[in-house]
Structure formats: C-alpha cells, structure tokens
PDB file of C-alpha atoms in Angstrom:
ATOM      1  CA  MET A   1     -43.476 -16.861 -56.489  1.00 48.00           C
ATOM      2  CA  ALA A   2     -44.343 -16.239 -52.848  1.00 58.00           C
ATOM      3  CA  ARG A   3     -41.858 -14.493 -50.586  1.00 60.00           C
ATOM      4  CA  GLN A   4     -41.450 -17.663 -48.473  1.00 65.00           C
ATOM      5  CA  GLN A   5     -40.541 -19.679 -51.564  1.00 71.00           C
ATOM      6  CA  ASN A   6     -38.071 -16.998 -52.676  1.00 77.00           C
ATOM      7  CA  GLN A   7     -36.283 -17.202 -49.326  1.00 77.00           C
ATOM      8  CA  LYS A   8     -35.583 -20.865 -50.054  1.00 84.00           C
ATOM      9  CA  ILE A   9     -33.624 -19.995 -53.188  1.00 93.00           C
ATOM     10  CA  LYS A  10     -31.742 -17.027 -51.705  1.00 96.00           C
ATOM     11  CA  LEU A  11     -28.375 -18.791 -51.841  1.00 96.00           C
ATOM     12  CA  LEU A  12     -28.762 -19.619 -55.530  1.00 95.00           C
ATOM     13  CA  VAL A  13     -29.973 -16.123 -56.385  1.00 97.00           C
ATOM     14  CA  LEU A  14     -27.017 -14.632 -54.501  1.00 98.00           C
ATOM     15  CA  ARG A  15     -24.704 -16.884 -56.544  1.00 96.00           C
ATOM     16  CA  LYS A  16     -26.363 -15.705 -59.762  1.00 95.00           C
ATOM     17  CA  ILE A  17     -26.041 -12.029 -58.767  1.00 98.00           C
ATOM     18  CA  LEU A  18     -22.367 -12.354 -57.854  1.00 97.00           C
ATOM     19  CA  LEU A  19     -21.495 -14.262 -61.038  1.00 94.00           C
ATOM     20  CA  GLU A  20     -23.444 -11.993 -63.386  1.00 94.00           C
ATOM     21  CA  LYS A  21     -22.828  -8.585 -61.823  1.00 96.00           C
ATOM     22  CA  THR A  22     -19.322  -8.728 -60.362  1.00 96.00           C
ATOM     23  CA  ASP A  23     -15.712  -9.156 -61.406  1.00 92.00           C
ATOM     24  CA  GLU A  24     -12.456  -7.392 -60.538  1.00 92.00           C
ATOM     25  CA  GLY A  25     -13.647  -4.220 -62.243  1.00 94.00           C
ATOM     26  CA  HIS A  26     -17.246  -4.349 -61.014  1.00 96.00           C
ATOM     27  CA  ARG A  27     -17.762  -4.787 -57.296  1.00 98.00           C
ATOM     28  CA  LEU A  28     -20.910  -4.550 -55.205  1.00 98.00           C
ATOM     29  CA  SER A  29     -21.422  -3.145 -51.730  1.00 98.00           C
ATOM     30  CA  MET A  30     -23.598  -5.004 -49.253  1.00 98.00           C
ATOM     31  CA  GLN A  31     -26.365  -2.441 -49.807  1.00 98.00           C
ATOM     32  CA  GLN A  32     -26.225  -3.093 -53.555  1.00 98.00           C
ATOM     33  CA  ILE A  33     -26.362  -6.852 -52.977  1.00 98.00           C
ATOM     34  CA  LEU A  34     -29.370  -6.457 -50.677  1.00 98.00           C
ATOM     35  CA  SER A  35     -31.036  -4.276 -53.308  1.00 98.00           C
ATOM     36  CA  GLU A  36     -30.393  -6.899 -56.006  1.00 98.00           C
ATOM     37  CA  LEU A  37     -31.937  -9.562 -53.766  1.00 97.00           C
ATOM     38  CA  ARG A  38     -35.000  -7.356 -53.188  1.00 96.00           C
ATOM     39  CA  ALA A  39     -35.457  -7.229 -56.972  1.00 96.00           C
ATOM     40  CA  TYR A  40     -36.080 -10.993 -56.705  1.00 94.00           C
ATOM     41  CA  ASP A  41     -38.491 -10.391 -53.804  1.00 94.00           C
ATOM     42  CA  ILE A  42     -35.948 -11.761 -51.336  1.00 95.00           C
ATOM     43  CA  SER A  43     -35.432  -9.928 -48.067  1.00 93.00           C
ATOM     44  CA  ALA A  44     -32.178 -10.460 -46.213  1.00 95.00           C
ATOM     45  CA  ARG A  45     -29.923  -8.943 -43.605  1.00 96.00           C
ATOM     46  CA  ALA A  46     -26.245  -8.242 -44.156  1.00 97.00           C
ATOM     47  CA  GLU A  47     -25.156 -10.908 -41.669  1.00 97.00           C
ATOM     48  CA  SER A  48     -27.189 -13.635 -43.387  1.00 96.00           C
ATOM     49  CA  VAL A  49     -25.768 -12.615 -46.785  1.00 98.00           C
ATOM     50  CA  LYS A  50     -22.228 -12.804 -45.373  1.00 97.00           C
ATOM     51  CA  ASP A  51     -23.016 -16.295 -44.064  1.00 97.00           C
ATOM     52  CA  ASP A  52     -24.419 -17.243 -47.470  1.00 97.00           C
ATOM     53  CA  MET A  53     -21.243 -15.998 -49.171  1.00 98.00           C
ATOM     54  CA  LYS A  54     -19.197 -18.218 -46.857  1.00 97.00           C
ATOM     55  CA  GLN A  55     -21.394 -21.160 -47.874  1.00 96.00           C
ATOM     56  CA  LEU A  56     -20.853 -20.332 -51.551  1.00 96.00           C
ATOM     57  CA  GLN A  57     -17.106 -20.322 -50.940  1.00 96.00           C
ATOM     58  CA  VAL A  58     -17.208 -23.698 -49.202  1.00 96.00           C
ATOM     59  CA  TRP A  59     -19.790 -25.603 -51.266  1.00 93.00           C
ATOM     60  CA  PHE A  60     -19.475 -23.986 -54.702  1.00 89.00           C
ATOM     61  CA  LYS A  61     -15.747 -23.147 -54.397  1.00 92.00           C
ATOM     62  CA  MET A  62     -16.539 -19.564 -55.426  1.00 94.00           C
ATOM     63  CA  ASP A  63     -13.632 -17.135 -55.217  1.00 96.00           C
ATOM     64  CA  ILE A  64     -15.520 -14.301 -53.505  1.00 97.00           C
ATOM     65  CA  GLN A  65     -13.168 -11.479 -52.585  1.00 97.00           C
ATOM     66  CA  THR A  66     -13.721  -8.613 -50.170  1.00 97.00           C
ATOM     67  CA  ILE A  67     -11.952  -5.286 -50.492  1.00 97.00           C
ATOM     68  CA  ILE A  68     -12.211  -2.010 -48.639  1.00 96.00           C
ATOM     69  CA  GLU A  69     -12.367   1.219 -50.643  1.00 95.00           C
ATOM     70  CA  GLY A  70     -12.534   4.231 -48.378  1.00 94.00           C
ATOM     71  CA  ASN A  71     -15.217   3.363 -45.854  1.00 95.00           C
ATOM     72  CA  LYS A  72     -17.006   0.846 -48.119  1.00 95.00           C
ATOM     73  CA  VAL A  73     -16.641  -2.916 -48.110  1.00 97.00           C
ATOM     74  CA  LEU A  74     -17.062  -4.308 -51.628  1.00 98.00           C
ATOM     75  CA  TYR A  75     -17.536  -7.875 -52.842  1.00 98.00           C
ATOM     76  CA  TYR A  76     -16.772  -9.564 -56.164  1.00 97.00           C
ATOM     77  CA  VAL A  77     -16.045 -12.920 -57.767  1.00 96.00           C
ATOM     78  CA  ALA A  78     -12.347 -12.908 -58.661  1.00 94.00           C
ATOM     79  CA  SER A  79     -12.209 -16.094 -60.731  1.00 87.00           C
ATOM     80  CA  ARG A  80     -14.836 -18.345 -62.209  1.00 78.00           C
ATOM     81  CA  GLU A  81     -15.248 -21.613 -64.053  1.00 78.00           C
ATOM     82  CA  PHE A  82     -15.466 -21.710 -67.821  1.00 73.00           C
ATOM     83  CA  GLU A  83     -18.779 -22.403 -69.514  1.00 72.00           C
ATOM     84  CA  LEU A  84     -18.801 -25.417 -71.851  1.00 78.00           C
ATOM     85  CA  ALA A  85     -19.013 -23.162 -74.925  1.00 84.00           C
ATOM     86  CA  GLU A  86     -15.941 -21.242 -73.748  1.00 79.00           C
ATOM     87  CA  VAL A  87     -13.957 -24.461 -73.302  1.00 81.00           C
ATOM     88  CA  LYS A  88     -14.926 -25.610 -76.801  1.00 84.00           C
ATOM     89  CA  LEU A  89     -13.857 -22.261 -78.238  1.00 86.00           C
ATOM     90  CA  LEU A  90     -10.493 -22.469 -76.467  1.00 83.00           C
ATOM     91  CA  ILE A  91      -9.922 -26.005 -77.778  1.00 82.00           C
ATOM     92  CA  LEU A  92     -10.862 -24.984 -81.306  1.00 82.00           C
ATOM     93  CA  ASN A  93      -8.567 -21.955 -81.154  1.00 81.00           C
ATOM     94  CA  TYR A  94      -5.691 -24.068 -79.855  1.00 78.00           C
ATOM     95  CA  SER A  95      -6.276 -26.744 -82.507  1.00 76.00           C
ATOM     96  CA  CYS A  96      -6.362 -24.212 -85.334  1.00 76.00           C
ATOM     97  CA  ASN A  97      -3.118 -22.634 -84.191  1.00 72.00           C
ATOM     98  CA  HIS A  98      -1.248 -25.919 -83.830  1.00 65.00           C
ATOM     99  CA  ARG A  99      -2.651 -28.148 -86.574  1.00 63.00           C
ATOM    100  CA  SER A 100      -3.997 -27.795 -90.048  1.00 60.00           C
ATOM    101  CA  TYR A 101      -7.745 -28.451 -90.020  1.00 59.00           C
ATOM    102  CA  PRO A 102     -10.018 -27.632 -92.974  1.00 60.00           C
ATOM    103  CA  PHE A 103     -12.534 -25.811 -90.736  1.00 59.00           C
ATOM    104  CA  CYS A 104      -9.844 -23.449 -89.421  1.00 62.00           C
ATOM    105  CA  ALA A 105      -9.327 -21.596 -92.700  1.00 57.00           C
TER     106      ALA A 105
END
C-alpha cells in the first residue's frame, strides 16, 4: 500500500493499535504509538495523533485514558466492548449455572 493510502486509514490503524496493545496494565507512550504507526508505514506527529484519539473517543466511544508516570504521558484503553464470541460465552456460562441444560454437563 502506498504511503498516501496508509495516511487515509491512520485513524483505524490507531484504533487497532490501542485496542490490541493497551489496557490498564499495558500503556503506550506517544513515541511508542508513533513507532507502531510507522510499522504500518504511517507517518504522524504527536499533535495529529492526539486529535485522532479525541475523534476515537467521540465517534467510536473509546475509553482512552491518559496518565502521567514520572515525566512520561501514557495512553491506554480502559474499557472495551465485548466481542460476539465473548458475549455468547458469558450467556452460556450464565445459563449453565442457573438452569439444567444437557450441553452444560
């Protein structure tokens, strides 16, 4: 994919990076985020990434948190939606614990 084309999907790639690489125990600095974007052949500046994170918060309702550790600002996704398979597993687990189904044995 050409660099120009990659720039068009920067917001979606940033979303993917934050969802796959961060949680409360795993946070990324801005330099790490920029490095992850470069791995997708996407160049960006810190200010544009911050703007993109604001867009993700508004449009995708992502719970992106910012914390300061020492002199570093770190970013992570604090809560996320369930995948369909996870919802099905939760329903099955609940059903097996509250009813007697033959497939729960």
